[in-house]
Amino acid sequence: MESVTSSKREVVHLEGSQHAPAGHEEVEFTGRQFGTSWAFDTKGRRVLNPRPSNSPDDPLNWSWAEKQYLAAISCCAVLACNITGAGPSIAIVQQAIEWFGAPPTSATISKTAYLFTTTALCNGVSLFFAVPAITKFGRRPIYITAFTIYTATLIWCACAKSFGSEIAGRAILGLAAGVGECLGALTVTDIFFTHERGLYMAWYNVLLSCGAAVGLIVDGAVTQHLPSWRYFYYVDIAFVGFLTILAFFTLPETSFRRNELILNGHVGAEFAEEHPKVDPTLTRKTYRQRLALFSGTYTSEPYWKLFIRPWGLICLPAVLLSVITFGNTIGWLVAVTSNVAPAYEQILGFSTQNTGFLFFGALIASIIGVPFGGLLGDKCSEWGAKRNGGVREPEHRLIAMVIPLITGPLSLILYGLCIQHKTNWFVGCLGISLVNFSVCCATNIALVYAIDSYKPIGDEVVTATLGYKAFIGYVLGFYTNTWVTNQGYLKGYGEMAAIEFGLLLFVVPVYVFGKKMRYASGNWPWLKWAASWSDDRDDLDTDHHIGEIEKA
């Protein structure tokens, strides 16, 4: 919907039905809006978004320490899921020998790569089936079930005696791990306010990209010093099994629908300076109640609608940008990790362990990416809101995308140059590190932008982003070795760099026209089935029942 003006006052369209902070014109609403929200009042006080209730069970009101713990365990789950996804690929040559005999050939190595591309594909497929259940029945039952299956399939893969059994085990492993991959993003969205989300989502994306790096480092050392690459699975069984036990005993349900509470007058803090404001007459659920496996349903929307919505969300520009950014950056990360073993071992003569150690640079670069992808995005958002009279637009965050727009393509050129011309190994290591840095920056900015634009259906936004990303990663991982064999490393990775740069440029029209497209998307007839949702999904539509934010 487009902004309009009247002869008496400006009419500003904001997400939900928020009243204006003191000193601003009152807000008039003609229907559901997407993304725009008040960030500051005229006193400079930060307006909380979403508006919390005064219930102690509202995750927005939980203590700082509890939120940090939940964010940490959720992000560790993401790390665990990606460790197993790409980690064993560092031993792809050894696995090709075990499954198809010596000597390894490009054909047997490409066939062995199916173990990892199949897992990546199943990661995405599982999200489209699991997240609708997560949205309707809550996070906890699906997570506990998925991680139990994940632990069991790790044991299966460690003991598999044939290639068919191994690939079947990794397919089911991918289905279970895909659920864990979305855990961090959904939990961060549940427990943090909009102005806090960027930093914690950055850590989520760091561990999303670092999972492959950690797996490659560990598996490189395991393959070098232990009798078999299978010991990598034994290490991962212990890690994932421990996380499963922690989740069972300490991870509460974070889904919470505060509409009914707010409608009945149970209103929490309005400003960050007041938070938390909890009604002392209300008691929090007991430990046993918080850890109940099932705690009811959280939306009246049917499962089938929750299932089909993510498929259509890619037509929304904000979600399309997130999908393109994830698929584009993580897809090339998959392209590098699926190729690094034959490149460094067969061309540059590295041992398996030393090849894995290259990814220490990737870990460092990912951590450096946190302030650039998280804090910088938050600062850009705040800066834009202050220049916009206290009104936050999701597009303000996109200014920070200029950095990965440069480092992403550069990373692929450096990697291809190193292998093609056999330069110093550090050039390729720098390329690998910049790939991870770019992933952490770009994916965080794009995903937070998409969630901010369509917060009530954030579950489906995450599903569409990670699901389509997995499909893109599958295709790139499937064809990378053939691509560089036919084109050569420098030309092949140069072409990849050009593609990445061209796709990342999509951020420019979204930054310029994103607000108009967001407002218009609610009126697109062919997308109303996707860009509409039940009122019980929307945290902000009830704000007009609260009353004005206090006058200056």
Short mmCIF file of C-alpha atoms in Angstrom, two decimals, residues 120-508:
data_model
loop_
_atom_site.label_atom_id
_atom_site.label_comp_id
_atom_site.label_asym_id
_atom_site.label_seq_id
_atom_site.Cartn_x
_atom_site.Cartn_y
_atom_site.Cartn_z
CA ALA A 120 22.44 -30.42 1.37
CA LEU A 121 19.37 -31.10 -0.74
CA CYS A 122 17.59 -32.95 2.07
CA ASN A 123 18.40 -30.05 4.42
CA GLY A 124 16.17 -27.85 2.31
CA VAL A 125 13.45 -30.38 1.62
CA SER A 126 12.88 -31.07 5.32
CA LEU A 127 12.23 -27.40 6.11
CA PHE A 128 9.17 -27.21 3.91
CA PHE A 129 7.56 -30.08 5.84
CA ALA A 130 8.89 -29.48 9.36
CA VAL A 131 8.54 -25.71 9.79
CA PRO A 132 4.75 -25.70 9.23
CA ALA A 133 4.54 -28.17 12.12
CA ILE A 134 6.92 -25.99 14.16
CA THR A 135 4.72 -22.96 13.52
CA LYS A 136 1.50 -24.72 14.45
CA PHE A 137 2.58 -26.97 17.33
CA GLY A 138 5.61 -25.10 18.68
CA ARG A 139 9.39 -25.37 18.44
CA ARG A 140 10.14 -27.87 21.16
CA PRO A 141 8.46 -31.13 20.00
CA ILE A 142 9.86 -30.89 16.48
CA TYR A 143 13.38 -30.00 17.62
CA ILE A 144 13.59 -32.83 20.15
CA THR A 145 12.33 -35.33 17.58
CA ALA A 146 14.68 -34.07 14.87
CA PHE A 147 17.80 -34.15 17.04
CA THR A 148 17.00 -37.63 18.31
CA ILE A 149 16.79 -38.81 14.69
CA TYR A 150 19.94 -36.85 13.87
CA THR A 151 21.94 -38.64 16.57
CA ALA A 152 20.66 -42.03 15.40
CA THR A 153 21.59 -41.38 11.76
CA LEU A 154 25.11 -40.32 12.75
CA ILE A 155 25.53 -43.80 14.26
CA TRP A 156 24.11 -45.28 11.05
CA CYS A 157 26.59 -43.37 8.83
CA ALA A 158 29.52 -44.30 11.07
CA CYS A 159 28.68 -48.00 10.71
CA ALA A 160 27.52 -48.14 7.05
CA LYS A 161 29.19 -50.92 5.04
CA SER A 162 28.15 -49.90 1.51
CA PHE A 163 27.89 -46.70 -0.50
CA GLY A 164 24.12 -47.19 -0.83
CA SER A 165 23.70 -47.47 2.91
CA GLU A 166 25.94 -44.45 3.50
CA ILE A 167 24.05 -42.22 1.09
CA ALA A 168 20.68 -43.33 2.50
CA GLY A 169 21.87 -42.56 6.03
CA ARG A 170 23.16 -39.14 4.99
CA ALA A 171 19.86 -38.37 3.25
CA ILE A 172 17.90 -38.98 6.46
CA LEU A 173 20.61 -37.16 8.41
CA GLY A 174 20.05 -34.17 6.11
CA LEU A 175 16.32 -34.23 6.73
CA ALA A 176 16.86 -34.11 10.50
CA ALA A 177 19.70 -31.59 10.37
CA GLY A 178 17.64 -29.21 8.25
CA VAL A 179 15.26 -28.72 11.17
CA GLY A 180 18.14 -27.91 13.49
CA GLU A 181 19.53 -25.44 10.97
CA CYS A 182 16.48 -23.20 11.29
CA LEU A 183 16.47 -23.42 15.11
CA GLY A 184 18.80 -20.47 15.64
CA ALA A 185 16.95 -18.05 13.37
CA LEU A 186 13.52 -18.87 14.80
CA THR A 187 14.70 -18.72 18.42
CA VAL A 188 16.43 -15.36 17.91
CA THR A 189 13.26 -14.00 16.33
CA ASP A 190 11.18 -15.28 19.26
CA ILE A 191 13.20 -13.89 22.16
CA PHE A 192 14.78 -10.64 20.92
CA PHE A 193 13.38 -7.26 19.89
CA THR A 194 13.94 -5.82 16.42
CA HIS A 195 16.78 -3.55 17.56
CA GLU A 196 18.59 -6.53 19.14
CA ARG A 197 18.02 -9.04 16.39
CA GLY A 198 20.87 -8.11 14.06
CA LEU A 199 23.71 -8.97 16.44
CA TYR A 200 22.33 -12.37 17.47
CA MET A 201 21.32 -13.26 13.94
CA ALA A 202 24.92 -12.46 12.95
CA TRP A 203 26.18 -15.07 15.41
CA TYR A 204 23.64 -17.51 13.97
CA ASN A 205 25.00 -16.92 10.47
CA VAL A 206 28.60 -17.16 11.71
CA LEU A 207 27.96 -20.63 13.08
CA LEU A 208 25.95 -21.51 9.97
CA SER A 209 29.04 -20.87 7.84
CA CYS A 210 31.57 -21.99 10.48
CA GLY A 211 30.00 -25.43 10.74
CA ALA A 212 31.60 -26.47 7.49
CA ALA A 213 34.95 -24.96 8.52
CA VAL A 214 34.97 -26.69 11.92
CA GLY A 215 33.97 -29.97 10.32
CA LEU A 216 36.73 -29.72 7.75
CA ILE A 217 39.36 -28.93 10.41
CA VAL A 218 38.28 -31.79 12.67
CA ASP A 219 37.91 -34.30 9.84
CA GLY A 220 41.28 -33.33 8.39
CA ALA A 221 42.97 -34.12 11.71
CA VAL A 222 40.93 -37.30 12.20
CA THR A 223 41.77 -38.61 8.74
CA GLN A 224 45.46 -37.83 9.20
CA HIS A 225 45.97 -39.35 12.65
CA LEU A 226 43.24 -41.96 13.22
CA PRO A 227 42.69 -45.29 11.45
CA SER A 228 39.63 -44.18 9.47
CA TRP A 229 37.64 -41.12 8.39
CA ARG A 230 34.70 -42.77 10.22
CA TYR A 231 36.10 -41.49 13.52
CA PHE A 232 34.80 -38.08 12.49
CA TYR A 233 31.28 -39.45 12.97
CA TYR A 234 32.20 -40.80 16.40
CA VAL A 235 33.31 -37.30 17.47
CA ASP A 236 30.11 -35.79 16.08
CA ILE A 237 27.92 -38.40 17.77
CA ALA A 238 29.25 -37.24 21.14
CA PHE A 239 28.70 -33.54 20.29
CA VAL A 240 25.19 -33.89 18.84
CA GLY A 241 24.16 -36.38 21.51
CA PHE A 242 25.21 -33.90 24.21
CA LEU A 243 23.23 -31.10 22.50
CA THR A 244 20.19 -33.38 22.29
CA ILE A 245 20.34 -34.02 26.04
CA LEU A 246 20.75 -30.29 26.74
CA ALA A 247 17.80 -29.44 24.50
CA PHE A 248 15.61 -32.06 26.18
CA PHE A 249 16.30 -30.79 29.70
CA THR A 250 16.86 -27.05 29.19
CA LEU A 251 15.28 -25.77 25.96
CA PRO A 252 11.76 -24.43 26.67
CA GLU A 253 9.08 -23.59 24.15
CA THR A 254 9.76 -20.11 22.73
CA SER A 255 6.63 -19.76 20.60
CA PHE A 256 4.31 -17.25 22.26
CA ARG A 257 1.19 -15.51 21.02
CA ARG A 258 0.71 -12.34 23.00
CA ASN A 259 -2.31 -10.92 21.13
CA GLU A 260 -5.00 -12.15 23.50
CA LEU A 261 -3.05 -11.00 26.56
CA ILE A 262 -2.56 -7.51 25.18
CA LEU A 263 -6.17 -7.28 24.07
CA ASN A 264 -7.19 -8.05 27.65
CA GLY A 265 -4.96 -5.28 29.03
CA HIS A 266 -1.85 -7.30 29.90
CA VAL A 267 0.49 -4.76 28.35
CA GLY A 268 4.23 -4.72 28.99
CA ALA A 269 6.88 -2.04 28.58
CA GLU A 270 6.68 0.47 25.75
CA PHE A 271 10.29 1.67 25.80
CA ALA A 272 13.62 -0.13 26.18
CA GLU A 273 14.35 1.97 29.27
CA GLU A 274 11.28 0.45 30.98
CA HIS A 275 11.89 -3.15 30.04
CA PRO A 276 10.97 -5.56 31.50
CA LYS A 277 7.60 -4.61 32.96
CA VAL A 278 6.07 -7.82 34.32
CA ASP A 279 2.86 -8.12 36.33
CA PRO A 280 3.93 -9.41 39.78
CA THR A 281 0.52 -11.06 40.25
CA LEU A 282 1.22 -13.38 37.32
CA THR A 283 3.35 -16.47 37.96
CA ARG A 284 5.61 -18.13 35.46
CA LYS A 285 5.05 -21.73 34.44
CA THR A 286 6.92 -24.34 36.43
CA TYR A 287 10.07 -26.00 35.10
CA ARG A 288 8.08 -29.10 34.21
CA GLN A 289 5.40 -27.10 32.41
CA ARG A 290 7.98 -25.12 30.41
CA LEU A 291 9.63 -28.37 29.25
CA ALA A 292 6.43 -30.17 28.30
CA LEU A 293 6.93 -31.81 24.92
CA PHE A 294 3.58 -30.49 23.67
CA SER A 295 2.07 -27.22 24.85
CA GLY A 296 -0.82 -26.71 22.47
CA THR A 297 -1.24 -25.02 19.08
CA TYR A 298 0.03 -21.55 18.27
CA THR A 299 -2.01 -20.59 15.22
CA SER A 300 -5.42 -21.35 13.80
CA GLU A 301 -3.99 -21.52 10.28
CA PRO A 302 -4.20 -25.02 8.76
CA TYR A 303 -1.06 -27.04 8.09
CA TRP A 304 -1.62 -27.03 4.32
CA LYS A 305 -1.57 -23.23 4.19
CA LEU A 306 1.59 -23.09 6.28
CA PHE A 307 3.10 -25.64 3.90
CA ILE A 308 2.37 -23.86 0.62
CA ARG A 309 3.09 -20.27 1.77
CA PRO A 310 6.94 -20.53 1.71
CA TRP A 311 6.89 -21.67 -1.91
CA GLY A 312 5.20 -18.42 -2.96
CA LEU A 313 7.12 -16.06 -0.68
CA ILE A 314 10.03 -16.05 -3.10
CA CYS A 315 7.90 -13.73 -5.24
CA LEU A 316 8.10 -11.05 -2.54
CA PRO A 317 11.17 -8.86 -3.27
CA ALA A 318 12.39 -8.86 0.36
CA VAL A 319 12.30 -12.66 0.54
CA LEU A 320 13.71 -13.02 -2.97
CA LEU A 321 16.69 -10.89 -1.93
CA SER A 322 17.24 -13.14 1.10
CA VAL A 323 17.02 -16.29 -1.03
CA ILE A 324 19.37 -14.90 -3.69
CA THR A 325 21.88 -13.77 -1.05
CA PHE A 326 21.86 -17.07 0.84
CA GLY A 327 21.93 -19.26 -2.26
CA ASN A 328 24.52 -17.06 -3.93
CA THR A 329 27.01 -16.77 -1.05
CA ILE A 330 26.55 -20.13 0.68
CA GLY A 331 26.30 -21.83 -2.69
CA TRP A 332 29.81 -20.67 -3.55
CA LEU A 333 30.97 -21.71 -0.09
CA VAL A 334 29.69 -25.20 -0.93
CA ALA A 335 31.49 -24.96 -4.28
CA VAL A 336 34.78 -24.23 -2.52
CA THR A 337 34.46 -26.79 0.29
CA SER A 338 33.46 -29.58 -2.10
CA ASN A 339 36.54 -28.85 -4.21
CA VAL A 340 39.22 -27.88 -1.68
CA ALA A 341 40.39 -31.44 -0.94
CA PRO A 342 41.27 -32.47 -4.52
CA ALA A 343 42.59 -28.96 -5.25
CA TYR A 344 44.99 -28.69 -2.32
CA GLU A 345 45.92 -32.36 -1.99
CA GLN A 346 46.27 -33.39 -5.63
CA ILE A 347 47.45 -30.07 -7.15
CA LEU A 348 49.30 -28.32 -4.31
CA GLY A 349 50.41 -31.48 -2.47
CA PHE A 350 48.87 -30.70 0.92
CA SER A 351 48.15 -33.39 3.49
CA THR A 352 44.56 -33.91 4.57
CA GLN A 353 45.26 -32.33 7.96
CA ASN A 354 46.93 -29.25 6.49
CA THR A 355 44.08 -28.84 4.02
CA GLY A 356 41.66 -28.84 6.95
CA PHE A 357 43.82 -26.32 8.82
CA LEU A 358 43.24 -23.82 5.98
CA PHE A 359 39.80 -23.29 7.49
CA PHE A 360 41.17 -21.74 10.67
CA GLY A 361 41.32 -18.60 8.55
CA ALA A 362 37.67 -19.11 7.68
CA LEU A 363 36.77 -19.29 11.39
CA ILE A 364 38.61 -16.04 12.14
CA ALA A 365 37.06 -14.31 9.13
CA SER A 366 33.57 -15.44 10.16
CA ILE A 367 33.99 -13.96 13.63
CA ILE A 368 35.28 -10.71 12.10
CA GLY A 369 32.10 -10.72 10.02
CA VAL A 370 29.89 -10.37 13.13
CA PRO A 371 30.31 -6.61 13.60
CA PHE A 372 30.11 -5.98 9.85
CA GLY A 373 27.00 -8.07 9.30
CA GLY A 374 25.29 -7.59 12.67
CA LEU A 375 26.31 -4.45 14.51
CA LEU A 376 26.88 -2.41 11.36
CA GLY A 377 23.44 -3.43 10.06
CA ASP A 378 21.85 -2.41 13.37
CA LYS A 379 23.69 0.91 13.33
CA CYS A 380 22.60 1.61 9.76
CA SER A 381 19.02 0.80 10.76
CA GLU A 382 19.17 3.17 13.75
CA TRP A 383 20.87 5.90 11.71
CA GLY A 384 18.16 5.66 9.05
CA ALA A 385 15.37 5.73 11.64
CA LYS A 386 16.75 8.87 13.29
CA ARG A 387 16.99 10.61 9.90
CA ASN A 388 13.43 9.47 9.17
CA GLY A 389 11.78 11.10 12.17
CA GLY A 390 12.01 8.02 14.38
CA VAL A 391 10.41 5.67 11.85
CA ARG A 392 12.38 2.54 11.00
CA GLU A 393 12.26 1.10 7.49
CA PRO A 394 13.80 -2.35 6.95
CA GLU A 395 15.68 -1.03 3.90
CA HIS A 396 17.89 1.14 6.13
CA ARG A 397 19.83 -2.03 7.03
CA LEU A 398 20.75 -2.79 3.42
CA ILE A 399 23.40 -0.05 3.27
CA ALA A 400 25.77 -2.50 5.01
CA MET A 401 25.60 -4.84 1.99
CA VAL A 402 28.23 -2.79 0.17
CA ILE A 403 31.04 -4.68 1.94
CA PRO A 404 30.15 -8.29 0.92
CA LEU A 405 29.33 -6.96 -2.55
CA ILE A 406 33.09 -6.42 -2.91
CA THR A 407 34.59 -9.23 -0.81
CA GLY A 408 32.34 -12.00 -2.15
CA PRO A 409 33.46 -11.99 -5.80
CA LEU A 410 37.05 -11.15 -4.78
CA SER A 411 37.22 -14.30 -2.63
CA LEU A 412 36.41 -16.62 -5.55
CA ILE A 413 38.93 -14.92 -7.84
CA LEU A 414 41.70 -15.33 -5.24
CA TYR A 415 40.90 -19.03 -4.72
CA GLY A 416 40.84 -19.81 -8.45
CA LEU A 417 44.04 -17.82 -9.05
CA CYS A 418 45.89 -19.72 -6.32
CA ILE A 419 45.03 -23.18 -7.63
CA GLN A 420 45.41 -22.36 -11.33
CA HIS A 421 48.86 -20.77 -11.02
CA LYS A 422 50.02 -22.66 -7.91
CA THR A 423 50.79 -19.46 -6.05
CA ASN A 424 51.56 -19.30 -2.34
CA TRP A 425 48.99 -21.34 -0.42
CA PHE A 426 48.06 -18.23 1.60
CA VAL A 427 46.36 -16.67 -1.45
CA GLY A 428 43.87 -19.54 -1.58
CA CYS A 429 43.49 -19.47 2.20
CA LEU A 430 42.67 -15.75 1.99
CA GLY A 431 40.08 -16.54 -0.66
CA ILE A 432 38.48 -19.24 1.53
CA SER A 433 38.47 -16.83 4.48
CA LEU A 434 36.82 -14.04 2.48
CA VAL A 435 34.17 -16.49 1.27
CA ASN A 436 33.19 -17.13 4.90
CA PHE A 437 33.42 -13.44 5.81
CA SER A 438 31.10 -12.56 2.92
CA VAL A 439 28.63 -15.28 3.91
CA CYS A 440 28.42 -13.99 7.48
CA CYS A 441 27.91 -10.38 6.41
CA ALA A 442 25.56 -10.77 3.47
CA THR A 443 23.31 -13.55 4.75
CA ASN A 444 22.70 -11.86 8.08
CA ILE A 445 21.79 -8.51 6.56
CA ALA A 446 19.47 -10.08 3.99
CA LEU A 447 17.71 -12.49 6.38
CA VAL A 448 17.12 -9.87 9.08
CA TYR A 449 15.79 -7.52 6.38
CA ALA A 450 13.32 -10.14 5.16
CA ILE A 451 12.17 -11.01 8.70
CA ASP A 452 11.79 -7.34 9.61
CA SER A 453 9.66 -6.86 6.49
CA TYR A 454 7.32 -9.79 7.23
CA LYS A 455 7.83 -10.54 10.93
CA PRO A 456 4.46 -12.31 11.59
CA ILE A 457 5.34 -14.97 9.01
CA GLY A 458 9.02 -15.06 9.95
CA ASP A 459 8.91 -18.86 10.19
CA GLU A 460 7.93 -19.13 6.53
CA VAL A 461 10.49 -16.48 5.54
CA VAL A 462 13.24 -18.57 7.18
CA THR A 463 11.87 -21.71 5.49
CA ALA A 464 11.88 -20.13 2.04
CA THR A 465 15.37 -18.71 2.54
CA LEU A 466 17.06 -21.85 3.88
CA GLY A 467 15.01 -24.21 1.67
CA TYR A 468 15.78 -22.55 -1.63
CA LYS A 469 19.38 -22.00 -0.46
CA ALA A 470 19.76 -25.75 -0.06
CA PHE A 471 18.51 -26.39 -3.60
CA ILE A 472 20.97 -23.84 -5.02
CA GLY A 473 23.80 -25.29 -2.93
CA TYR A 474 22.94 -28.78 -4.17
CA VAL A 475 23.21 -27.74 -7.81
CA LEU A 476 26.46 -25.82 -7.30
CA GLY A 477 28.06 -28.60 -5.27
CA PHE A 478 26.95 -31.14 -7.85
CA TYR A 479 28.58 -29.37 -10.79
CA THR A 480 31.59 -27.59 -9.24
CA ASN A 481 34.22 -30.27 -9.86
CA THR A 482 33.01 -30.78 -13.43
CA TRP A 483 32.91 -27.00 -13.95
CA VAL A 484 36.52 -26.41 -12.91
CA THR A 485 37.71 -29.53 -14.75
CA ASN A 486 36.26 -28.20 -18.01
CA GLN A 487 37.05 -24.49 -17.57
CA GLY A 488 40.11 -24.49 -15.36
CA TYR A 489 40.27 -22.99 -11.88
CA LEU A 490 40.88 -19.36 -12.77
CA LYS A 491 38.26 -19.15 -15.50
CA GLY A 492 35.76 -21.33 -13.62
CA TYR A 493 35.95 -19.41 -10.36
CA GLY A 494 36.15 -16.15 -12.29
CA GLU A 495 32.79 -16.99 -13.86
CA MET A 496 31.43 -17.81 -10.43
CA ALA A 497 32.66 -14.43 -9.15
CA ALA A 498 30.89 -12.62 -11.99
CA ILE A 499 27.66 -14.47 -11.27
CA GLU A 500 27.90 -13.70 -7.55
CA PHE A 501 28.49 -9.99 -8.18
CA GLY A 502 25.61 -9.76 -10.63
CA LEU A 503 23.17 -11.46 -8.25
CA LEU A 504 24.26 -9.41 -5.23
CA LEU A 505 23.52 -6.23 -7.21
CA PHE A 506 19.83 -7.05 -6.75
CA VAL A 507 20.18 -5.25 -3.42
CA VAL A 508 20.32 -1.90 -5.25
#
